[in-house]
Amino acid sequence: MTSDDTFLRMQTRTQRFTLGTPKEIRITPDGTSVLFLRSLSGTDARHGLWRLDVASGQETLLVDPVGLLGDRNEELSADERAARERTRTQAGGVVAYTTDDDYRVAAFSLSGKLFVVDLGSGELREVPVTGSIMDPRLDPTGRRIGYVSGGALHVVDVDSGHDRVLARSDTEDVAWGLAEFLAAEEMERVRGFWWSPDGDRIIAARTDRSGVRRWHIADPANPEGEPNTVAYPAAGTDNAVVSLFVLDLEGGRVAVDWDNAGLPYLTTVHWSAVGPPLLAVQTRDQRRTVVLALDPATGATDVRQELTDPHWVDVVVGMPAWTPNGRLVTVAARDGAYRLLLDGEPVTGAELQIRAVLDTGAEDVLVTASGADPTQVHVYSVGTDLTQLSTVDGVHSAVRAGDVTVLVSWSMAYPGPTVTVHRNGKPAGAIASHAVEPPLTPEVMLLTAGERDLRCALLFPTDHVPGSGKLPVLLDPYGGPHAQRVLHARNSYLTPQWLADQGFAVLIADGRGTPGRGPDWDRAVAFDMIDVTLADQIDALHAVAARYPDLDLATVAIRGWSYGGYLAAAAVLRRPDAVHAALSGAPVTDPRLYDTHYMERYLGHPDERPDVYRRGSLIRDAANLTRPLMLIHGLADDNVFVAHTLRLSAALLAAGKEHTVLPLSGVTHMGPTDEREAENFLLLQVAWLKRALGLV
């Protein structure tokens, strides 16, 4: 292995060994072909559009980004860069595409330009447009493409190239057709306009952020540069105002009659050939979600279903939707489980926790769900009978069209996903993965620990012999409620195994609030998020150490990023008896500085629950620091702003508490992306931890 082929460099170069794996998989209606994106190799981040012929198994590269760009770097607008940051997209080339309903043509953007490819002949051409574009979407008939440029919503004819502006604003505070920050960051809604089934109208979101507080991100390493000004809705402050309009192609505009003051959060829009368009909207406290049916001719809406919860109603991917026979599909917390509902009636029982709706058929609904083991996610067909389609232990998802299903499966047996094609439930082929084989194999013990049956993963150094001696412990916690680390998938444990091989027993524990264990488990963090999740980390530590005496409870460290960084800092500030050193990356240190949709879901509104926010803030704990603490933060982070770290550091300084701050110039919430910097970043962490624990 050369110096350029160390595990850490390879991990960054391969984007955690995911480059070369199929993504954005779609099946043609006749089931003869499967379209997908895949990078050109396991080390090349540029993605192309591919087609698999199901009958022959032959793969064809339809769109080669190298042929379009050559050696030129991609040029991205500020809006496109922001959108990719929200989805943590590091890939290049064709990162998304859209097709018509009959799969005759596909459209995509590359370096801000618009392209279409004939899926039959493979003919590729650029469609001339003005300005740098993003989020192109073909209408279902394939005649037109909607796209956004400079905050304006355009439609261009595929054949004639006639381009028209459907909606624009004279102010930078208003944008059309784009998902606002909260939708993309917290609600998993990355789009802002939706075509009608006949391709003659569009439902478009208008986002006005004029009332949102402005924060500024400067680059101290380049003081001559202008700061980046961000409209960021911190807890308790004003959100962007989102409204909807139905636009026709001749300039007509109908306002959607929706109480966006009382129900300000638009979580999704569903417009299919079955039934009227559906909107899902939430109150600001998220305790009520209303499914509205829209009359696109008048803008009138009527309530089809209300979902309520004393704490919050979860946003579930894929709902609401219509089945082909006109039944309304939703997911709700009922009787201790997330259950699939048809027309408001549960059709799954307490044995499953529904995670997402994948497809709606005339006879069944395809979902992902967890059963008794929350570390596994399986694909189920919910119809007259309940059928589990994924049979291997692991984490699975699927795409379906007609009688063809493509199953994407991550397991402990393979380093990457297996992508298999099934017709009528029988194997019919596979899509190749070109991912690089990781140079290490995790040796993971999946455990259930403590009185709350916390799911844990424990990793020892590869050459460690149990009983041969004590090991310092490194806690490596998850990224907060609704973020899961302990999964039945090998790739989840590559970095933890590398850390273990540096001489640690690495313990990952998923505490209360993590997915797969039901609504009561999730809501245990309400109004006391940090102390509850910290207690679970300490409980897991002690329970696992009682079973594995090689864990040295006298030398315990913790590292984490984002919410994990919050946990890490909290551990040495609030539980120095159990944790003796902490690396806290991009931590939330003051809940008032984080966004409304996330923080108010768990803690309520700060004006109504000021004591909850005070208890959640680590600033007040600064005088309690008695253990080594390193704070790490990217100065370009627009999700967890560097103000979190700087304010805690200032409080520590005022209290006379020694600590370390590592600023990362030009780095966002995704962390270092240059392979040399990323390698040194982890090596530095290990060296600091060993010094802090007195191991060197």
XYZ file of C-alpha atoms in Angstrom:
696
model
C 0.000 0.000 0.000
C 1.463 3.384 -0.986
C 1.166 6.571 1.036
C -1.668 7.574 -1.285
C -3.541 4.318 -0.652
C -3.984 4.409 3.100
C -7.431 3.534 4.380
C -8.183 7.128 5.322
C -7.233 8.536 1.931
C -9.102 5.790 0.127
C -12.167 6.424 2.275
C -12.255 10.077 1.263
C -11.349 9.392 -2.378
C -14.158 6.835 -2.679
C -16.672 8.870 -0.661
C -16.758 6.202 2.048
C -16.504 3.415 -0.535
C -19.840 4.351 -2.133
C -18.560 5.574 -5.506
C -19.334 3.023 -8.186
C -22.606 1.918 -6.599
C -25.922 2.383 -8.488
C -28.184 5.253 -7.395
C -31.416 6.934 -8.502
C -32.757 3.649 -9.869
C -35.895 3.703 -12.045
C -37.691 1.025 -14.038
C -39.359 1.530 -17.411
C -43.114 0.804 -17.377
C -42.720 -2.289 -19.564
C -40.060 -3.672 -17.235
C -37.509 -4.180 -20.004
C -34.969 -1.626 -18.791
C -33.640 -0.128 -15.595
C -32.120 3.361 -15.533
C -29.642 4.389 -12.864
C -26.792 6.723 -12.025
C -23.352 5.357 -11.290
C -19.950 6.980 -11.083
C -17.451 6.114 -13.766
C -15.344 4.114 -11.319
C -14.934 3.525 -7.624
C -12.601 6.531 -7.379
C -14.171 8.893 -9.939
C -16.888 11.094 -8.447
C -18.383 11.948 -11.856
C -21.689 10.135 -12.313
C -23.163 9.054 -15.612
C -26.622 7.855 -16.629
C -26.773 4.133 -17.379
C -29.333 1.675 -18.723
C -29.596 -2.027 -17.905
C -31.333 -4.294 -20.414
C -33.087 -6.732 -18.078
C -33.279 -9.597 -20.570
C -29.612 -9.606 -21.610
C -28.038 -8.044 -18.511
C -26.132 -5.606 -20.725
C -25.349 -2.171 -19.266
C -25.054 0.883 -21.528
C -23.637 4.271 -20.591
C -26.196 6.721 -21.983
C -24.625 9.916 -20.648
C -20.889 10.203 -20.147
C -20.073 13.375 -18.170
C -16.490 13.327 -19.432
C -17.724 13.592 -23.000
C -19.761 16.648 -22.066
C -17.312 18.401 -19.763
C -13.911 17.111 -20.817
C -11.318 18.336 -18.350
C -13.359 21.387 -17.347
C -14.545 21.703 -13.781
C -18.262 21.948 -13.165
C -19.604 25.450 -12.666
C -22.352 25.600 -10.055
C -24.557 28.504 -9.062
C -24.811 29.562 -5.420
C -28.316 28.032 -5.289
C -27.027 24.712 -6.635
C -24.136 24.644 -4.173
C -26.551 25.355 -1.324
C -28.924 22.614 -2.501
C -26.078 20.082 -2.619
C -24.968 21.075 0.858
C -28.494 20.414 2.158
C -28.457 16.878 0.730
C -24.733 16.338 1.546
C -24.053 15.666 -2.127
C -20.345 15.465 -2.906
C -20.680 13.696 -6.256
C -20.276 15.379 -9.622
C -21.462 14.788 -13.155
C -25.110 13.801 -13.482
C -26.304 13.869 -9.874
C -30.036 13.747 -10.711
C -32.254 13.147 -13.725
C -35.913 13.122 -14.660
C -37.971 11.246 -17.253
C -41.380 11.370 -18.862
C -43.959 8.771 -17.808
C -43.271 6.597 -20.862
C -39.487 6.776 -20.455
C -38.883 8.061 -23.964
C -36.587 10.890 -22.882
C -34.560 11.947 -19.847
C -33.406 15.416 -18.817
C -30.643 16.560 -16.495
C -28.414 19.508 -15.734
C -24.640 19.507 -15.852
C -22.538 22.497 -14.895
C -25.683 24.627 -14.972
C -26.629 23.606 -18.540
C -29.697 21.642 -19.638
C -29.460 18.383 -21.580
C -31.915 15.809 -22.881
C -31.218 12.264 -24.025
C -33.467 10.070 -26.166
C -33.689 6.832 -24.201
C -34.378 4.802 -27.335
C -31.679 6.044 -29.691
C -29.272 7.441 -27.110
C -29.153 10.782 -28.955
C -27.958 13.491 -26.582
C -28.335 17.220 -27.075
C -28.140 20.436 -25.136
C -31.275 22.571 -24.831
C -30.201 26.233 -24.904
C -31.339 28.175 -21.849
C -30.430 31.474 -20.267
C -28.384 31.471 -17.093
C -27.275 28.630 -14.836
C -30.138 26.226 -14.144
C -31.026 23.745 -11.431
C -33.629 21.052 -10.751
C -34.868 20.418 -14.324
C -38.014 18.269 -14.389
C -39.698 16.830 -17.453
C -43.446 17.003 -17.576
C -45.100 13.547 -17.588
C -45.754 13.730 -21.358
C -42.134 14.550 -22.183
C -42.967 17.717 -24.112
C -41.593 20.333 -21.729
C -39.006 20.817 -19.000
C -39.479 23.018 -15.969
C -36.370 24.405 -14.318
C -35.233 27.131 -11.944
C -32.705 29.842 -12.753
C -31.969 32.839 -10.578
C -35.005 32.141 -8.394
C -37.367 32.211 -11.417
C -39.383 29.245 -12.662
C -39.023 28.547 -16.393
C -40.567 26.080 -18.843
C -38.829 25.185 -22.095
C -40.258 23.113 -24.973
C -38.116 20.066 -25.643
C -38.521 20.187 -29.448
C -38.754 23.893 -30.283
C -36.573 25.235 -27.493
C -39.144 27.946 -26.777
C -38.394 29.170 -23.244
C -40.844 31.081 -21.104
C -40.793 32.401 -17.535
C -43.810 31.279 -15.533
C -42.946 33.142 -12.352
C -40.211 35.471 -11.172
C -39.694 38.063 -8.486
C -38.034 41.445 -8.467
C -36.426 40.796 -5.084
C -33.757 38.321 -4.024
C -35.840 37.463 -0.967
C -38.467 35.685 -3.060
C -37.792 32.525 -5.061
C -40.064 30.329 -7.165
C -39.829 26.578 -7.548
C -37.138 25.966 -4.933
C -37.275 24.099 -1.641
C -36.518 26.446 1.230
C -33.755 25.696 3.730
C -35.950 23.885 6.271
C -37.674 21.716 3.667
C -34.404 20.433 2.261
C -32.482 20.215 5.543
C -35.172 18.776 7.825
C -38.236 17.610 5.866
C -36.516 15.678 3.040
C -38.408 17.802 0.501
C -35.838 18.838 -2.080
C -38.189 20.146 -4.754
C -40.332 23.226 -5.144
C -42.584 22.539 -8.161
C -44.745 19.676 -9.404
C -46.151 18.968 -12.882
C -49.754 18.005 -13.559
C -50.238 14.540 -15.106
C -51.183 16.114 -18.468
C -48.164 18.447 -18.470
C -50.242 21.604 -18.840
C -49.957 23.041 -15.324
C -47.510 23.292 -12.446
C -47.981 23.624 -8.714
C -45.176 25.966 -7.683
C -43.924 27.024 -4.278
C -43.216 30.699 -3.709
C -40.761 31.225 -0.863
C -40.389 34.620 0.796
C -37.479 34.808 3.207
C -37.596 38.575 3.782
C -38.578 38.069 7.424
C -35.878 35.506 8.159
C -32.953 36.637 10.287
C -29.691 37.080 8.354
C -26.469 35.490 9.512
C -23.085 36.052 7.929
C -20.343 33.534 7.252
C -16.945 35.078 6.630
C -13.749 33.327 5.604
C -11.049 34.613 7.963
C -8.378 32.937 5.827
C -9.402 35.202 2.937
C -10.337 38.535 4.539
C -10.667 40.254 1.170
C -13.687 38.109 0.293
C -17.290 39.146 0.845
C -19.043 37.225 3.636
C -21.750 34.764 2.664
C -25.101 36.030 3.942
C -27.528 33.282 4.905
C -31.217 33.492 5.792
C -31.264 31.148 8.774
C -34.426 30.533 10.846
C -33.036 29.880 14.318
C -35.318 28.484 17.008
C -37.974 30.970 18.048
C -37.398 33.307 15.071
C -39.348 33.842 11.865
C -39.422 31.211 9.132
C -39.606 31.792 5.404
C -43.200 32.167 4.226
C -44.150 29.435 1.756
C -47.208 29.730 -0.460
C -48.434 27.689 -3.421
C -49.809 28.639 -6.830
C -51.154 26.673 -9.764
C -49.532 28.067 -12.907
C -50.637 27.357 -16.447
C -48.361 27.693 -19.443
C -50.139 30.760 -20.778
C -49.454 32.890 -17.732
C -52.520 32.064 -15.661
C -52.047 31.912 -11.910
C -54.347 30.523 -9.207
C -53.453 30.928 -5.534
C -53.849 27.812 -3.415
C -56.245 28.458 -0.540
C -54.177 27.102 2.321
C -53.735 28.571 5.784
C -49.993 28.969 5.606
C -50.018 31.045 8.780
C -51.603 28.332 10.916
C -50.019 25.494 8.911
C -46.701 27.013 7.775
C -44.715 23.849 6.983
C -45.293 22.309 3.554
C -43.828 18.825 3.828
C -44.816 17.437 0.424
C -47.037 17.647 -2.655
C -48.400 14.627 -4.528
C -49.963 15.044 -7.985
C -50.745 11.847 -9.854
C -53.309 10.762 -12.411
C -55.440 9.385 -9.574
C -57.465 11.801 -7.499
C -56.850 15.498 -6.873
C -53.423 16.838 -5.903
C -52.539 16.275 -2.246
C -50.670 18.622 0.089
C -49.287 17.730 3.505
C -48.943 20.769 5.771
C -47.948 21.100 9.427
C -48.448 23.463 12.301
C -45.286 25.114 13.561
C -45.293 22.970 16.702
C -45.609 19.899 14.403
C -48.327 18.364 16.561
C -50.789 18.461 13.691
C -50.370 17.499 10.044
C -53.254 18.060 7.639
C -53.606 16.298 4.298
C -55.411 18.621 1.897
C -56.932 17.822 -1.484
C -56.574 20.659 -3.986
C -58.870 21.768 -6.787
C -56.286 23.123 -9.247
C -58.898 25.085 -11.184
C -60.009 27.209 -8.231
C -57.253 26.779 -5.650
C -59.763 25.542 -3.090
C -58.654 22.847 -0.657
C -60.510 20.430 1.576
C -59.275 18.302 4.443
C -58.873 14.610 3.674
C -57.098 13.552 6.835
C -55.684 15.035 10.039
C -52.844 13.447 11.970
C -52.229 14.652 15.527
C -49.786 13.802 18.290
C -49.188 15.321 21.741
C -45.487 15.721 20.857
C -45.016 15.766 17.072
C -46.238 14.142 13.859
C -43.379 12.562 11.929
C -42.615 13.420 8.318
C -42.598 10.072 6.496
C -41.137 9.794 2.996
C -43.677 8.765 0.341
C -46.844 9.936 2.040
C -49.469 11.104 1.388
C -50.207 9.347 -1.894
C -53.078 7.819 -3.831
C -53.251 4.156 -4.748
C -54.303 3.422 -8.361
C -57.798 2.621 -7.089
C -58.107 5.912 -5.218
C -57.284 5.032 -1.620
C -55.369 7.543 0.495
C -52.028 6.284 1.822
C -50.556 7.774 5.004
C -48.424 6.661 7.956
C -49.197 7.531 11.564
C -48.238 6.643 15.118
C -51.019 4.417 16.411
C -51.016 2.124 19.449
C -47.268 2.147 19.908
C -46.225 1.681 16.283
C -45.784 3.614 13.057
C -48.568 2.045 11.033
C -49.575 2.214 7.387
C -53.055 3.667 6.910
C -55.406 3.297 3.953
C -58.211 5.853 4.034
C -57.336 6.427 7.673
C -57.550 2.781 8.767
C -54.434 0.862 9.917
C -53.441 -2.044 7.674
C -50.227 -2.975 9.506
C -49.935 -4.047 13.108
C -47.717 -3.301 16.065
C -45.102 -5.782 14.845
C -43.777 -3.338 12.226
C -42.411 0.197 12.382
C -43.064 1.700 8.941
C -40.146 3.836 7.780
C -41.092 4.906 4.235
C -43.649 4.338 1.498
C -41.898 3.207 -1.692
C -44.717 2.492 -4.157
C -48.495 2.230 -4.270
C -50.107 -0.512 -6.331
C -53.672 -1.589 -7.012
C -53.276 -4.647 -4.790
C -50.614 -3.590 -2.308
C -48.349 -0.870 -0.953
C -44.568 -1.311 -0.922
C -42.877 -0.045 2.244
C -39.683 -0.253 4.242
C -40.053 -1.162 7.897
C -38.281 -2.577 10.928
C -39.559 -5.474 12.957
C -38.265 -6.806 16.257
C -34.681 -5.901 15.314
C -34.332 -2.144 14.739
C -30.850 -2.590 13.253
C -32.463 -4.108 10.179
C -34.727 -2.483 7.596
C -36.688 -4.713 5.238
C -38.965 -4.271 2.240
C -42.552 -5.418 2.661
C -45.546 -5.739 0.387
C -48.646 -4.757 2.359
C -51.790 -6.114 0.708
C -54.212 -8.859 1.543
C -51.194 -10.523 3.116
C -47.985 -9.092 4.525
C -45.008 -10.298 2.505
C -41.359 -9.624 3.317
C -39.514 -9.221 0.012
C -35.985 -8.863 1.399
C -34.809 -12.109 2.948
C -31.166 -11.474 3.882
C -30.312 -9.795 7.192
C -29.462 -6.173 6.480
C -30.750 -2.779 5.408
C -32.843 -2.811 2.253
C -34.810 -0.556 -0.038
C -36.525 -1.077 -3.386
C -37.905 0.457 -6.559
C -40.869 -1.071 -8.373
C -42.716 -0.699 -11.675
C -45.277 -3.244 -12.811
C -44.005 -6.760 -12.164
C -40.336 -5.699 -11.837
C -38.720 -4.818 -8.510
C -35.130 -3.721 -7.958
C -33.883 -4.511 -4.462
C -30.957 -2.584 -2.968
C -29.430 -4.485 -0.069
C -26.672 -3.624 2.414
C -25.550 -6.420 4.728
C -22.736 -7.534 6.983
C -21.663 -10.071 4.347
C -20.588 -7.596 1.650
C -18.745 -4.265 1.774
C -21.211 -2.535 -0.563
C -24.783 -2.960 -1.725
C -26.052 -5.775 -3.888
C -28.597 -4.528 -6.423
C -30.809 -7.295 -7.781
C -33.622 -7.250 -10.326
C -36.702 -9.392 -9.709
C -39.627 -10.127 -12.004
C -42.771 -11.550 -10.422
C -40.750 -12.251 -7.295
C -38.041 -14.252 -9.076
C -34.424 -13.163 -9.731
C -34.012 -11.667 -13.209
C -30.621 -9.995 -13.093
C -28.407 -7.566 -11.217
C -26.765 -4.164 -11.544
C -23.020 -4.209 -11.067
C -21.254 -2.234 -8.385
C -17.780 -0.889 -9.118
C -17.101 0.245 -5.565
C -13.569 -0.152 -4.281
C -13.088 -2.978 -1.789
C -12.182 -1.454 1.590
C -8.711 -2.506 2.793
C -10.088 -3.534 6.172
C -12.958 -5.746 7.312
C -14.852 -4.665 10.418
C -15.140 -7.222 13.168
C -18.351 -6.078 14.825
C -20.240 -7.390 17.802
C -23.865 -6.250 17.695
C -25.197 -6.134 21.235
C -28.282 -5.334 23.262
C -27.289 -3.651 26.511
C -28.767 -2.143 29.653
C -32.242 -2.018 31.056
C -33.540 -0.255 27.940
C -32.089 -2.847 25.554
C -29.916 -0.259 23.849
C -28.627 -1.426 20.471
C -24.842 -1.235 20.433
C -21.895 -2.117 18.247
C -18.562 -2.976 19.842
C -15.289 -3.173 17.927
C -11.884 -4.265 19.236
C -8.538 -3.850 17.481
C -8.201 -6.499 14.779
C -5.409 -8.321 16.585
C -6.866 -8.017 20.093
C -7.288 -11.242 22.057
C -10.167 -10.994 24.551
C -8.862 -11.161 28.093
C -5.360 -10.126 27.080
C -5.527 -6.680 28.635
C -7.452 -3.501 29.201
C -8.314 -1.173 26.311
C -9.170 2.523 26.443
C -12.750 3.097 25.364
C -13.853 5.445 22.589
C -17.540 6.272 22.411
C -18.568 7.086 18.841
C -22.204 8.242 19.104
C -24.893 8.890 16.539
C -26.004 12.135 14.959
C -29.031 12.786 17.116
C -32.665 11.754 17.257
C -33.843 10.217 13.988
C -30.225 9.370 13.094
C -29.188 5.736 13.429
C -25.669 4.316 13.605
C -26.111 0.707 14.728
C -27.230 -0.993 11.530
C -26.810 -4.461 10.060
C -24.522 -3.168 7.305
C -20.759 -3.623 7.064
C -19.987 -0.188 5.621
C -21.338 1.449 8.769
C -18.314 0.229 10.705
C -15.332 1.004 8.500
C -14.177 4.140 10.319
C -14.988 2.654 13.752
C -12.811 -0.380 12.921
C -9.959 1.898 11.840
C -10.315 3.779 15.125
C -10.329 0.511 17.043
C -7.140 -0.515 15.265
C -5.468 2.566 16.728
C -5.758 0.874 20.125
C -9.307 1.513 21.319
C -12.407 -0.453 22.161
C -14.937 1.522 20.090
C -18.514 1.538 21.334
C -21.435 2.855 19.279
C -24.777 3.048 21.069
C -28.135 4.133 19.672
C -30.116 5.735 22.460
C -33.667 6.885 22.807
C -34.906 8.831 19.799
C -33.178 6.679 17.172
C -35.400 5.097 14.487
C -36.928 1.658 14.323
C -38.256 1.242 17.857
C -41.566 3.053 17.694
C -43.121 6.385 18.662
C -42.810 5.982 22.432
C -39.062 5.403 22.097
C -38.757 8.414 19.797
C -40.715 10.725 22.072
C -38.698 9.881 25.168
C -36.364 12.736 24.187
C -39.112 15.376 24.201
C -38.143 18.487 26.191
C -34.964 16.881 27.570
C -33.034 15.793 24.537
C -29.387 16.060 25.565
C -29.622 14.652 29.089
C -31.714 11.665 27.974
C -29.403 10.786 25.098
C -26.296 11.316 27.238
C -27.697 9.039 29.934
C -28.133 6.305 27.325
C -24.498 6.628 26.229
C -23.284 6.211 29.811
C -25.705 3.358 30.500
C -24.509 1.547 27.384
C -20.879 2.085 28.400
C -21.366 0.575 31.835
C -23.565 -2.295 30.653
C -21.166 -3.343 27.885
C -18.130 -2.986 30.163
C -19.787 -5.306 32.662
C -19.963 -7.973 29.956
C -16.575 -7.253 28.403
C -14.040 -6.510 31.162
C -11.402 -5.564 28.565
C -13.058 -2.130 28.453
C -11.130 0.160 30.781
C -13.629 2.458 32.475
C -10.737 4.553 33.836
C -9.831 5.764 30.313
C -12.942 6.691 28.371
C -13.093 9.220 25.522
C -15.855 10.309 23.201
C -15.842 11.795 19.716
C -18.731 13.000 17.595
C -19.867 15.376 14.883
C -22.965 17.597 14.816
C -25.362 16.128 17.391
C -22.590 13.664 18.204
C -20.400 16.683 18.907
C -23.135 18.020 21.185
C -23.102 14.688 23.055
C -19.324 14.695 23.250
C -19.067 18.149 24.789
C -21.974 17.408 27.124
C -20.258 14.210 28.275
C -17.185 15.951 29.707
C -19.200 18.897 31.019
C -21.972 16.901 32.676
C -20.543 13.411 33.221
C -16.812 13.842 33.887
C -17.085 10.916 36.280
C -17.643 8.583 33.326
C -15.971 10.312 30.346
C -12.431 11.624 30.549
C -11.792 13.392 27.223
C -13.925 14.642 24.343
C -13.515 15.597 20.703
C -16.524 17.706 19.823
C -16.973 18.388 16.097
C -19.455 20.975 14.785
C -21.401 20.789 18.049
C -24.735 22.351 18.815
C -23.901 24.122 22.073
C -26.910 26.453 22.325
C -30.277 25.127 21.059
C -31.436 28.675 20.355
C -28.869 28.869 17.560
C -30.209 25.829 15.668
C -33.102 25.779 13.220
C -36.793 26.008 14.041
C -38.138 22.801 12.496
C -35.611 20.524 14.186
C -35.189 22.163 17.575
C -38.808 23.174 18.197
C -39.928 19.621 17.372
C -38.013 18.262 20.351
C -37.848 21.202 22.753
C -40.888 23.316 21.901
C -40.804 27.052 21.244
C -38.116 28.849 23.277
C -40.529 31.614 24.274
C -42.886 28.998 25.731
C -40.226 26.734 27.266
C -37.227 28.933 28.130
C -36.129 26.589 30.928
C -35.935 23.682 28.469
C -33.596 25.668 26.237
C -31.507 26.781 29.200
C -31.077 23.158 30.307
C -30.167 22.187 26.759
C -27.449 24.832 26.443
C -23.870 23.824 27.217
C -22.771 27.445 27.632
C -23.985 27.464 31.226
C -21.864 24.380 31.973
C -18.547 25.971 30.968
C -17.347 26.434 34.546
C -17.773 22.681 35.144
C -15.078 21.585 32.697
C -12.448 19.410 34.369
C -11.574 17.117 31.455
C -9.687 17.701 28.178
C -11.964 19.070 25.445
C -11.185 19.812 21.810
C -13.755 21.783 19.823
C -13.588 21.424 16.025
C -15.647 23.456 13.573
C -15.765 24.248 9.864
C -15.802 27.997 9.356
C -18.047 27.662 6.273
C -20.695 25.585 8.086
C -24.176 26.964 7.306
C -26.059 24.254 9.218
C -24.412 24.341 12.644
C -22.750 27.756 12.585
C -19.293 28.217 14.079
C -20.936 30.573 16.589
C -21.840 27.447 18.573
C -18.188 26.590 19.142
C -17.026 30.181 19.579
C -19.627 30.979 22.232
C -18.773 27.880 24.238
C -15.068 28.654 23.868
C -15.655 32.209 25.087
C -17.542 30.923 28.116
C -14.767 28.434 28.868
C -12.174 31.208 28.616
C -14.206 33.427 30.919
C -14.335 30.575 33.413
C -10.576 30.023 33.122
C -10.992 26.547 31.648
C -8.258 25.223 29.397
C -9.496 23.768 26.127
C -8.510 23.445 22.467
C -10.216 24.880 19.394
C -9.439 23.639 15.872
C -10.947 25.861 13.148
C -11.284 24.343 9.681
C -10.995 27.038 7.026
C -13.411 26.683 4.105
C -14.971 23.500 5.527
C -18.748 23.028 5.652
C -20.869 20.709 7.792
C -19.764 17.809 5.578
C -16.266 18.040 7.045
C -12.943 17.969 5.172
C -13.274 16.600 1.628
C -9.652 16.788 0.472
C -8.178 13.334 1.020
C -4.916 14.523 2.564
C -6.711 16.933 4.887
C -9.277 14.267 5.803
C -6.519 11.779 6.622
C -4.588 14.232 8.757
C -7.845 15.291 10.397
C -8.432 11.797 11.800
C -4.770 11.173 12.619
C -4.726 14.413 14.595
C -7.835 13.319 16.504
C -6.297 9.996 17.490
C -3.043 11.634 18.588
C -4.921 14.201 20.684
C -7.130 11.556 22.289
C -4.157 9.453 23.304
C -2.432 12.472 24.862
C -5.633 13.556 26.602
C -6.102 10.081 28.104
C -2.460 9.863 29.173
C -1.727 6.977 26.835
C 1.414 8.556 25.359
